Coordinates of C-alpha atoms in Angstrom, one line a residue:
M131 CA 13.7 -65.4 -16.3
T132 CA 12.1 -62.5 -14.6
S133 CA 13.0 -59.4 -13.0
S134 CA 14.0 -59.1 -9.3
G135 CA 10.6 -57.3 -8.5
E136 CA 8.4 -60.2 -9.9
R137 CA 7.7 -63.7 -8.7
P138 CA 10.0 -66.2 -10.7
L139 CA 8.2 -69.2 -11.8
F140 CA 11.6 -71.2 -11.9
S141 CA 15.2 -71.0 -11.6
G142 CA 16.4 -70.3 -15.2
S143 CA 19.9 -71.1 -14.5
H144 CA 18.6 -74.6 -13.1
F145 CA 17.0 -75.4 -16.4
F146 CA 19.9 -74.1 -18.4
A147 CA 22.2 -76.4 -16.4
L148 CA 20.0 -79.4 -17.2
V149 CA 19.9 -78.3 -21.1
Q150 CA 23.5 -78.1 -20.9
L151 CA 24.0 -81.5 -19.4
L152 CA 21.5 -83.1 -22.2
S153 CA 23.5 -81.4 -24.9
L154 CA 26.7 -82.9 -23.7
P155 CA 28.1 -85.8 -25.8
S156 CA 27.6 -88.6 -23.4
I157 CA 30.1 -91.3 -23.2
Q158 CA 28.0 -94.4 -23.9
Q159 CA 30.7 -97.0 -24.3
P160 CA 33.4 -97.4 -21.4
V161 CA 37.1 -96.9 -22.4
D162 CA 39.5 -99.7 -23.7
Y163 CA 40.7 -100.7 -20.1
S164 CA 37.7 -102.9 -19.4
S165 CA 37.2 -106.3 -20.7
P166 CA 34.3 -107.3 -23.0
D167 CA 32.3 -108.9 -20.2
E168 CA 32.9 -105.8 -18.2
R169 CA 31.6 -103.5 -20.9
S170 CA 28.4 -105.4 -21.3
E171 CA 27.9 -105.3 -17.6
R172 CA 28.6 -101.4 -17.5
R173 CA 26.1 -100.6 -20.1
S174 CA 23.4 -102.3 -17.7
L175 CA 22.4 -99.1 -16.0
A176 CA 18.9 -100.2 -15.0
T177 CA 17.2 -103.1 -13.0
A178 CA 13.7 -103.9 -12.9
H179 CA 11.8 -105.8 -10.4
I180 CA 8.3 -106.9 -11.7
L181 CA 5.8 -107.2 -8.9
S182 CA 3.6 -109.4 -11.1
T183 CA 1.8 -111.3 -8.4
P184 CA 1.5 -110.9 -4.5
D185 CA 3.9 -113.7 -4.2
W186 CA 6.5 -112.3 -6.5
S187 CA 10.2 -113.5 -6.4
H188 CA 13.5 -112.4 -7.4
S189 CA 13.3 -114.4 -10.6
N190 CA 11.2 -111.6 -11.8
I191 CA 14.5 -109.3 -12.1
K192 CA 15.4 -107.7 -15.3
F193 CA 18.6 -106.2 -16.3
L194 CA 18.1 -103.3 -18.9
K195 CA 20.9 -102.3 -21.0
T196 CA 19.3 -99.7 -23.2
P197 CA 16.3 -97.3 -22.8
S198 CA 14.5 -99.3 -25.7
E199 CA 14.6 -102.6 -23.6
M200 CA 13.1 -100.5 -20.5
N201 CA 10.2 -99.3 -22.6
L202 CA 9.5 -102.8 -24.1
L203 CA 9.4 -104.3 -20.7
L204 CA 7.0 -101.5 -19.3
D205 CA 4.7 -102.0 -22.3
E206 CA 4.5 -105.6 -21.7
N207 CA 3.8 -105.7 -18.2
S208 CA 0.8 -104.0 -16.4
S209 CA 1.8 -104.5 -12.8
N210 CA 3.4 -102.5 -10.1
G211 CA 7.2 -102.7 -10.2
V212 CA 10.6 -100.9 -9.0
L213 CA 13.1 -99.6 -11.4
F214 CA 16.6 -99.2 -10.1
L215 CA 18.9 -96.8 -11.7
R216 CA 22.5 -97.1 -11.1
G217 CA 25.4 -94.6 -11.3
Y218 CA 26.1 -92.1 -13.8
P219 CA 23.4 -91.7 -16.5
S220 CA 23.6 -90.8 -20.2
A221 CA 21.7 -88.0 -22.1
E222 CA 19.8 -90.7 -23.6
W223 CA 18.6 -92.5 -20.6
L224 CA 17.5 -89.1 -19.0
S225 CA 15.5 -88.2 -21.9
H226 CA 13.7 -91.7 -22.0
L227 CA 13.2 -91.8 -18.3
G228 CA 11.6 -88.1 -18.1
R229 CA 9.5 -88.8 -21.3
R230 CA 8.2 -92.3 -20.1
F231 CA 7.3 -91.4 -16.5
D232 CA 6.8 -87.8 -17.1
L233 CA 9.4 -87.1 -14.3
E234 CA 9.4 -83.4 -12.6
Y235 CA 12.4 -81.5 -13.3
D236 CA 13.2 -81.6 -9.4
F237 CA 13.9 -85.4 -9.6
L238 CA 16.4 -85.3 -12.4
Y239 CA 18.1 -82.1 -11.2
G240 CA 17.7 -82.8 -7.5
H241 CA 19.4 -86.1 -7.7
F242 CA 22.0 -85.5 -10.6
A243 CA 23.4 -82.1 -9.6
Q244 CA 24.4 -79.8 -6.6
S245 CA 24.6 -76.1 -7.0
F246 CA 28.5 -76.3 -6.8
Q247 CA 28.6 -78.8 -9.6
L248 CA 26.7 -77.1 -12.1
H249 CA 28.0 -73.5 -11.2
V250 CA 24.5 -72.0 -10.4
G251 CA 25.4 -71.2 -6.7
D252 CA 25.6 -67.5 -7.3
D253 CA 21.7 -67.3 -7.6
F254 CA 21.5 -69.0 -4.0
C255 CA 18.3 -70.8 -5.2
F256 CA 19.0 -74.5 -4.6
P257 CA 16.7 -75.2 -1.6
P258 CA 16.7 -78.5 0.3
L259 CA 13.8 -80.8 -0.6
S260 CA 11.9 -80.4 2.7
V261 CA 11.7 -76.4 1.7
H262 CA 10.1 -76.8 -1.7
G263 CA 7.8 -79.5 -0.9
S264 CA 8.9 -82.2 -3.3
D265 CA 7.6 -85.6 -3.0
M266 CA 11.0 -87.0 -3.9
I267 CA 12.9 -88.7 -0.9
Q268 CA 16.7 -88.5 -0.8
L269 CA 19.0 -90.4 1.3
V270 CA 22.8 -89.9 1.6
F271 CA 24.6 -93.0 2.5
T272 CA 28.0 -92.8 4.2
S273 CA 30.4 -95.2 3.7
I274 CA 33.9 -95.7 5.7
G275 CA 37.1 -97.0 4.3
T276 CA 40.5 -97.5 5.6
A277 CA 44.0 -97.1 4.5
E278 CA 46.9 -98.3 6.3
N279 CA 49.9 -95.9 6.5
Y280 CA 48.4 -93.7 3.6
N281 CA 51.2 -91.3 2.7
S282 CA 52.6 -91.5 6.0
S283 CA 55.6 -89.1 5.2
A284 CA 52.9 -86.4 4.7
S285 CA 51.0 -84.6 7.2
L286 CA 47.2 -84.7 7.5
T287 CA 47.0 -81.1 6.2
E288 CA 48.9 -81.8 3.1
V289 CA 47.0 -85.2 2.3
R290 CA 44.0 -83.4 2.9
R291 CA 44.8 -80.6 0.4
S292 CA 45.8 -83.1 -2.2
V293 CA 42.6 -85.0 -1.8
N294 CA 40.6 -81.8 -2.0
L295 CA 42.1 -80.7 -5.3
E296 CA 41.4 -84.3 -6.6
M297 CA 37.8 -83.8 -5.6
R298 CA 37.6 -80.5 -7.3
N299 CA 38.9 -82.0 -10.4
Y300 CA 36.4 -84.9 -10.3
V301 CA 33.6 -82.5 -9.6
A302 CA 34.7 -80.5 -12.8
E303 CA 34.7 -83.7 -14.7
F304 CA 31.5 -84.8 -13.4
S305 CA 29.8 -81.2 -14.5
K306 CA 31.4 -81.6 -17.8
G307 CA 29.8 -85.1 -18.5
N308 CA 33.4 -86.8 -18.9
L309 CA 32.3 -89.8 -16.6
T310 CA 31.4 -93.0 -18.2
M311 CA 27.8 -94.4 -18.1
G312 CA 27.4 -96.6 -15.0
D313 CA 30.3 -95.2 -13.2
S314 CA 29.8 -95.0 -9.5
V315 CA 29.5 -91.3 -8.3
I316 CA 31.0 -89.6 -5.3
R317 CA 29.2 -86.6 -3.8
D318 CA 31.9 -85.8 -1.1
F319 CA 34.8 -87.2 0.3
H320 CA 36.1 -86.8 3.9
L321 CA 39.7 -87.6 5.1
H322 CA 39.5 -88.0 9.0
D323 CA 42.9 -89.0 9.6
L324 CA 45.8 -90.9 7.9
N325 CA 43.8 -94.2 8.3
H326 CA 40.1 -93.4 8.1
F327 CA 38.0 -91.8 5.2
S328 CA 34.6 -91.7 4.3
I329 CA 32.7 -91.1 1.1
E330 CA 29.1 -90.0 0.4
Q331 CA 26.5 -91.4 -2.1
K332 CA 23.2 -90.3 -2.8
I333 CA 19.9 -92.4 -3.3
S334 CA 16.9 -90.6 -4.6
L335 CA 13.2 -92.2 -4.5
Q336 CA 10.3 -91.1 -6.6
L337 CA 6.9 -92.9 -6.9
V338 CA 5.5 -92.5 -10.2
K339 CA 1.7 -93.3 -10.1
G340 CA -0.3 -94.5 -13.1
A341 CA -4.1 -95.1 -13.7
K342 CA -3.9 -98.7 -12.1
V343 CA -0.3 -99.3 -11.3
W344 CA 2.7 -97.5 -9.8
T345 CA 6.3 -97.7 -10.5
L346 CA 9.0 -96.7 -7.8
L347 CA 12.2 -95.2 -9.0
I348 CA 15.3 -95.8 -7.1
W349 CA 18.2 -93.9 -8.4
T350 CA 21.6 -94.7 -6.7
D351 CA 25.0 -93.3 -7.0
C352 CA 26.4 -96.8 -6.6
G353 CA 27.0 -98.1 -10.1
M354 CA 29.3 -100.9 -11.4
G355 CA 31.7 -100.3 -8.4
L356 CA 34.0 -97.7 -7.4
H357 CA 37.1 -100.2 -8.1
K358 CA 36.0 -99.7 -11.5
T359 CA 35.8 -95.9 -11.6
R360 CA 38.9 -94.3 -13.2
S361 CA 38.7 -90.7 -11.5
G362 CA 38.1 -89.0 -8.3
P363 CA 40.2 -88.7 -4.9
L364 CA 39.3 -92.6 -4.1
W365 CA 40.8 -93.8 -7.2
K366 CA 44.1 -91.5 -6.8
M367 CA 44.6 -93.1 -3.3
H368 CA 43.8 -96.6 -4.7
T369 CA 46.4 -96.4 -7.5
V370 CA 49.0 -95.7 -5.2
Y371 CA 47.8 -97.6 -1.9
G372 CA 45.3 -100.0 -3.3
P373 CA 46.5 -103.1 -1.4
S374 CA 46.0 -101.4 2.0
M375 CA 42.6 -99.7 1.2
T376 CA 39.3 -101.3 2.0
M377 CA 35.7 -100.2 2.4
L378 CA 34.0 -101.3 5.6
P379 CA 30.7 -103.1 5.2
I380 CA 27.5 -101.9 6.4
V381 CA 26.5 -104.7 8.8
S382 CA 22.6 -105.0 9.3
S383 CA 20.5 -107.5 11.3
V384 CA 18.9 -109.8 8.8
K385 CA 16.6 -112.9 9.7
N386 CA 17.6 -116.4 8.8
Q387 CA 15.3 -116.9 6.2
A388 CA 16.5 -113.6 4.5
I389 CA 20.1 -114.9 4.6
D390 CA 19.2 -117.9 2.7
R391 CA 17.4 -115.8 0.1
T392 CA 20.4 -113.5 -0.1
L393 CA 22.8 -116.7 -0.8
D394 CA 20.5 -117.9 -3.2
T395 CA 20.2 -114.7 -5.2
R396 CA 23.8 -114.0 -5.1
N397 CA 24.5 -117.6 -6.6
T398 CA 22.3 -117.2 -9.3
Q399 CA 23.4 -116.1 -12.7
G400 CA 24.2 -112.5 -12.7
E401 CA 23.7 -109.8 -15.3
D402 CA 27.0 -110.6 -17.0
G403 CA 26.4 -114.3 -17.1
K404 CA 28.9 -115.1 -14.4
D405 CA 28.4 -116.3 -10.9
A406 CA 27.1 -113.3 -9.1
L407 CA 28.8 -114.4 -5.8
P408 CA 32.6 -114.1 -6.6
S409 CA 35.2 -115.9 -4.2
E410 CA 36.9 -114.1 -1.3
Q411 CA 40.1 -113.9 -3.5
D412 CA 38.1 -112.1 -6.2
I413 CA 36.1 -109.5 -3.9
P414 CA 37.8 -105.9 -4.6
N415 CA 38.9 -103.9 -1.6
V416 CA 37.6 -100.7 -2.8
V417 CA 33.7 -101.7 -3.3
E418 CA 30.4 -99.9 -2.0
P419 CA 28.6 -101.7 0.7
L420 CA 25.6 -101.1 -1.3
L421 CA 26.6 -102.8 -4.7
H422 CA 24.4 -105.6 -4.4
L423 CA 21.2 -103.5 -3.6
H424 CA 19.6 -103.7 -7.0
K425 CA 19.6 -107.2 -6.9
E426 CA 18.8 -107.9 -3.2
L427 CA 15.9 -105.4 -2.8
G428 CA 12.9 -106.7 -0.7
I429 CA 14.6 -110.2 0.1
S430 CA 13.8 -109.7 3.7
L431 CA 10.4 -108.2 3.2
N432 CA 6.7 -109.7 3.2
S433 CA 6.1 -109.8 -0.6
R434 CA 2.4 -109.7 -0.2
L435 CA 2.8 -106.2 1.5
A436 CA 5.6 -105.1 -0.7
H437 CA 3.3 -106.0 -3.5
N438 CA 0.6 -103.0 -2.6
D439 CA 2.9 -100.7 -0.5
P440 CA 5.8 -99.0 -2.3
F441 CA 6.7 -97.2 1.0
Y442 CA 7.0 -100.8 2.9
M443 CA 9.1 -101.8 -0.3
L444 CA 11.9 -99.2 0.9
D445 CA 12.1 -100.6 4.7
E446 CA 15.4 -102.2 3.7
I447 CA 17.1 -99.2 2.4
F448 CA 15.9 -97.0 5.3
R449 CA 17.4 -99.4 7.8
L450 CA 20.7 -99.7 6.0
F451 CA 20.7 -95.8 5.8
V452 CA 20.2 -95.9 9.8
T453 CA 22.9 -98.5 10.1
S454 CA 25.4 -96.6 7.9
E455 CA 24.7 -93.3 10.0
Y456 CA 25.3 -95.3 13.2
Q457 CA 28.5 -96.6 11.8
F458 CA 29.6 -93.1 10.9
L459 CA 28.8 -91.6 14.1
N460 CA 30.7 -94.2 16.0
L461 CA 33.9 -93.2 13.9
M462 CA 33.2 -89.7 14.8
H463 CA 32.8 -90.5 18.6
A464 CA 36.0 -92.2 18.6
K465 CA 37.7 -89.4 16.8
V466 CA 36.2 -87.1 19.5
D467 CA 37.5 -89.2 22.3
E468 CA 41.0 -89.3 20.7
L469 CA 41.2 -85.6 20.1
A470 CA 39.7 -84.3 23.5
H471 CA 42.1 -86.6 25.5
F472 CA 44.6 -84.4 27.2
D473 CA 47.6 -87.1 27.2
T474 CA 47.5 -86.9 23.2
H475 CA 46.8 -83.1 22.9
R476 CA 47.6 -81.9 19.4
P477 CA 47.7 -78.3 18.3
D478 CA 45.2 -78.9 15.9
S479 CA 42.7 -80.6 18.2
T480 CA 40.2 -77.7 18.7
S481 CA 39.9 -77.1 14.7
E482 CA 39.6 -80.9 14.2
L483 CA 36.8 -81.0 16.8
K484 CA 35.2 -78.0 15.1
R485 CA 35.2 -79.7 11.7
I486 CA 33.7 -83.0 13.1
K487 CA 30.8 -81.2 14.8
E488 CA 30.1 -79.3 11.6
L489 CA 29.9 -82.7 9.9
V490 CA 27.9 -84.4 12.6
N491 CA 25.4 -81.4 12.7
K492 CA 25.1 -81.8 8.7
H493 CA 24.2 -85.5 9.4
A494 CA 21.8 -84.6 12.1
E495 CA 20.1 -82.2 9.9
R496 CA 19.4 -84.6 7.2
I497 CA 18.1 -87.1 9.6
E498 CA 15.6 -84.7 11.1
D499 CA 14.4 -83.8 7.7
L500 CA 13.7 -87.6 7.0
I501 CA 11.7 -88.1 10.2
P502 CA 8.5 -86.5 9.1
V503 CA 8.6 -88.2 5.8
I504 CA 9.0 -91.6 7.7
K505 CA 6.0 -90.7 9.9
A506 CA 4.0 -89.6 6.8
R507 CA 4.9 -92.8 5.0
G508 CA 5.1 -90.9 1.7
G509 CA 2.0 -89.0 1.9
D510 CA -0.4 -90.1 -0.5
W511 CA 1.4 -93.1 -1.5
P512 CA -0.7 -96.4 -2.0
R513 CA -1.2 -98.5 1.1
A514 CA -1.3 -102.4 1.6
P515 CA -4.7 -103.5 2.3
G516 CA -5.6 -105.4 5.7
E517 CA -5.3 -109.1 5.5
T518 CA -9.1 -109.5 6.2
R519 CA -11.9 -107.0 5.3
S520 CA -12.9 -106.5 9.1
E521 CA -9.2 -105.4 9.7
Q522 CA -9.0 -101.7 9.8
K523 CA -5.4 -101.1 10.7
D524 CA -2.8 -100.5 8.2
P525 CA -0.7 -103.8 8.3
T526 CA 2.4 -101.9 7.5
K527 CA 2.1 -99.2 10.0
E528 CA 4.1 -101.2 12.5
Y529 CA 7.2 -101.1 10.3
S530 CA 6.8 -97.4 9.8
E531 CA 6.6 -97.1 13.5
Q532 CA 9.9 -99.2 14.1
L533 CA 11.4 -97.0 11.4
T534 CA 10.3 -93.8 13.4
V535 CA 11.9 -95.3 16.6
L536 CA 15.2 -96.0 14.6
F537 CA 15.4 -92.6 13.2
D538 CA 14.7 -90.9 16.5
K539 CA 17.4 -93.0 18.0
V540 CA 20.1 -92.1 15.5
L541 CA 19.2 -88.4 15.7
R542 CA 19.8 -88.4 19.4
R543 CA 23.2 -90.5 18.8
A544 CA 24.2 -87.7 16.4
R545 CA 23.1 -84.7 18.9
A546 CA 25.1 -86.7 21.6
V547 CA 28.3 -86.8 19.3
S548 CA 27.7 -83.0 18.4
E549 CA 27.5 -82.3 22.3
L550 CA 30.6 -84.2 23.1
C551 CA 32.4 -82.2 20.2
Q552 CA 31.2 -79.2 22.2
F553 CA 32.3 -80.3 25.3
G554 CA 35.5 -81.4 24.1
I555 CA 36.2 -78.1 22.5
S556 CA 35.2 -76.4 25.9
D557 CA 37.4 -78.6 27.8
L558 CA 40.4 -78.0 25.4
G559 CA 39.8 -74.2 25.7
N560 CA 39.7 -74.4 29.7
E561 CA 42.8 -76.5 29.6
M562 CA 44.6 -74.1 27.3
T563 CA 43.5 -71.2 29.5
I564 CA 44.9 -73.0 32.5
R565 CA 48.2 -73.6 30.7
E566 CA 48.4 -70.0 29.7
A567 CA 47.8 -68.8 33.3
R568 CA 50.3 -71.4 34.7
R569 CA 52.9 -69.9 31.8
S570 CA 52.0 -66.3 32.7
K571 CA 52.3 -67.0 36.4
K572 CA 55.9 -68.6 35.7
Q573 CA 56.9 -65.7 33.6
A574 CA 55.6 -63.3 36.2
G575 CA 57.9 -64.8 38.7
V576 CA 61.0 -64.6 36.5
M577 CA 59.8 -60.8 35.8
A578 CA 59.7 -60.2 39.7
K579 CA 63.4 -61.6 39.9
I580 CA 64.5 -59.5 37.1
T581 CA 62.7 -56.4 38.6
V582 CA 64.6 -57.0 42.0
V583 CA 67.8 -57.1 40.2
A584 CA 67.1 -54.1 38.3
F585 CA 66.2 -52.2 41.5
V586 CA 69.5 -53.1 43.1
L587 CA 71.6 -52.4 40.1
G588 CA 69.8 -49.2 39.3
C589 CA 70.5 -47.9 42.8
L590 CA 74.2 -48.7 42.6
S591 CA 74.5 -47.4 39.2
F592 CA 73.3 -44.2 40.4
T593 CA 75.7 -43.7 43.1
T594 CA 78.4 -44.9 41.1
S595 CA 77.8 -42.4 38.5
F596 CA 77.4 -39.7 41.3
F597 CA 80.9 -40.2 42.6
G598 CA 82.3 -40.4 39.1
M599 CA 81.2 -36.9 38.5
N600 CA 83.9 -34.2 38.3
F601 CA 82.7 -32.2 41.5
M602 CA 85.3 -29.8 43.1
E603 CA 84.4 -31.5 46.5
L604 CA 85.4 -34.8 45.4
D605 CA 88.2 -34.1 43.0
G606 CA 91.6 -34.8 44.5
S607 CA 90.0 -35.7 47.9
K608 CA 91.6 -38.3 50.0
R609 CA 88.4 -39.9 51.3
S610 CA 88.1 -43.6 51.6
I611 CA 86.0 -45.9 49.4
W612 CA 83.7 -46.6 52.3
L613 CA 82.2 -43.2 51.8
W614 CA 80.7 -44.7 48.5
F615 CA 79.3 -47.6 50.8
A616 CA 77.9 -45.4 53.2
V617 CA 76.1 -43.3 50.6
S618 CA 75.0 -46.2 48.5
V619 CA 73.2 -48.0 51.5
P620 CA 71.0 -45.2 52.5
V621 CA 69.9 -44.6 48.8
L622 CA 69.3 -48.5 48.5
L623 CA 67.3 -48.3 51.7
G624 CA 65.3 -45.1 50.6
S625 CA 64.5 -46.9 47.2
W626 CA 63.6 -49.9 48.9
L627 CA 61.0 -48.1 51.2
A628 CA 59.9 -46.1 48.2
W629 CA 59.3 -49.2 46.5
R630 CA 57.4 -51.1 49.3
I631 CA 55.3 -48.0 50.2
D632 CA 52.0 -48.1 48.4
G633 CA 50.6 -44.7 47.8
S634 CA 47.0 -45.5 48.2
K635 CA 47.8 -47.1 51.5
C636 CA 49.7 -44.1 52.6
K637 CA 46.8 -42.0 51.6
N638 CA 44.3 -43.8 53.5
L639 CA 46.8 -43.9 56.5
M640 CA 46.8 -40.1 56.3
V641 CA 43.0 -40.0 56.3
N642 CA 42.8 -42.4 59.2
I643 CA 45.4 -40.1 61.2
K644 CA 43.5 -36.9 60.4
E645 CA 39.9 -38.5 61.5
R646 CA 41.6 -39.9 64.5
F647 CA 43.0 -36.4 65.4
A648 CA 39.6 -34.7 64.7
K649 CA 37.9 -37.4 67.1
D650 CA 40.5 -36.7 69.9
Q651 CA 40.1 -32.9 69.5
G652 CA 36.2 -33.3 69.9
K653 CA 36.7 -35.4 72.9
D654 CA 39.0 -32.8 74.6
K655 CA 36.5 -30.2 73.8
E656 CA 33.6 -32.4 75.5
S657 CA 35.6 -33.1 78.3
R658 CA 36.8 -29.4 78.9
G659 CA 32.9 -28.4 78.8
K660 CA 32.0 -30.9 81.2
D661 CA 34.7 -29.6 83.6
E662 CA 33.3 -26.1 83.4
E663 CA 29.8 -27.2 84.0
I664 CA 30.9 -28.9 87.1
A665 CA 33.1 -25.9 88.2
L666 CA 29.9 -23.8 87.9

């Protein structure tokens, strides 16, 4: 670390956080709740796609359970490839990955940790990737879930307070290294109402270029499945309301031949020796939409182009990201319409709209940061050669341009939803102002009636008190009670005149009378002067 007056070379607290992480006793084996087959599957943290030939197929997928298997596979193959890392890692895996690929610290720390997770937020030195110029690409996928009648006896505020507490406890366990290797990781959890929630999971992308080949590292938070993770707010909800909870799929457009390849891939033997395509009854409710991404990567792509172009290899992931963002923004749009509708006005509508606007703006910022990356196509990443030598244009440029259009479109969608939030907030504010004005007008009418009553009673109270005084003139007199009415009526009329007469109007009236009188005097003098001239 350096003093405040010097330019620091690195954030010492960041490196200390990584050293602390690597020093933690990693839980290499799952706990006893899982079966032997499940334990074998959980240990498979990495999936390798070997792009040995331009016409590579998914038969070249290898599931790696130990770092030694990874090193052996990479030593035996001298071709381009993709290494897919899933879920929560171990210190052993991080050490081998860093040493094998000479990974920059930003990739390990940027994916694994956040400032609030490793308690380095006091330094305010955790910039976004777009600021410090890292060649790492990071996507935050948002998955939507539903839970019917979740904790219906409690209010939304109470449920959110409980869920936020579970999330803080989960983050604490995450930073202490108490998760199991291969567990799916949740970066953030949002409860939008008592029926809809969303989770955020990160995918980090890094290209490692060698002398002749390249390896594309894809590290996703989606591990062995959220239904197998025994911690966090989602697990807390699932333990109580599991049957009614489900994660919505990310529906994307797939060509017919890609569908056939997907079914073939899922029907082949999985990494655990079982059928990779379970029956409908065996599919868990709480499962990430990206659970099969590590096995289905590149199914709909042109294999010849993907063999030489790592950025084109990510085309499916980018399109899935855009689809997930559209799905999230559609949910937010529906919530805005519900909250901004006057017939269903709730006291917390304005605060909810502000919360949605802040969340949508965060997504819009992420999308906007990715657009330059898409246009640059990874910067100096390798490109696929043309199909013929005379062909000068890049054959994958068309796909990049299509991605740019998609990202621009989803960014406009995010800004439109944000504007709807602002319009809703303004409309609700105007509606509240109108309601307050009507309420004030109604109260003013009531106060006017009270003032009239007080005016009459005040005058009568004065005259009554006057006649109740022990004056000699009134004592023992035989005067009639009508004398009190004869006195009260003039007093009441005089008070009414005093109430009705406006002081400013009276002042203006006196000024007008004086001016009129002065003009009349001037006219009289002028007429007398003319008469004298005629007489002379």
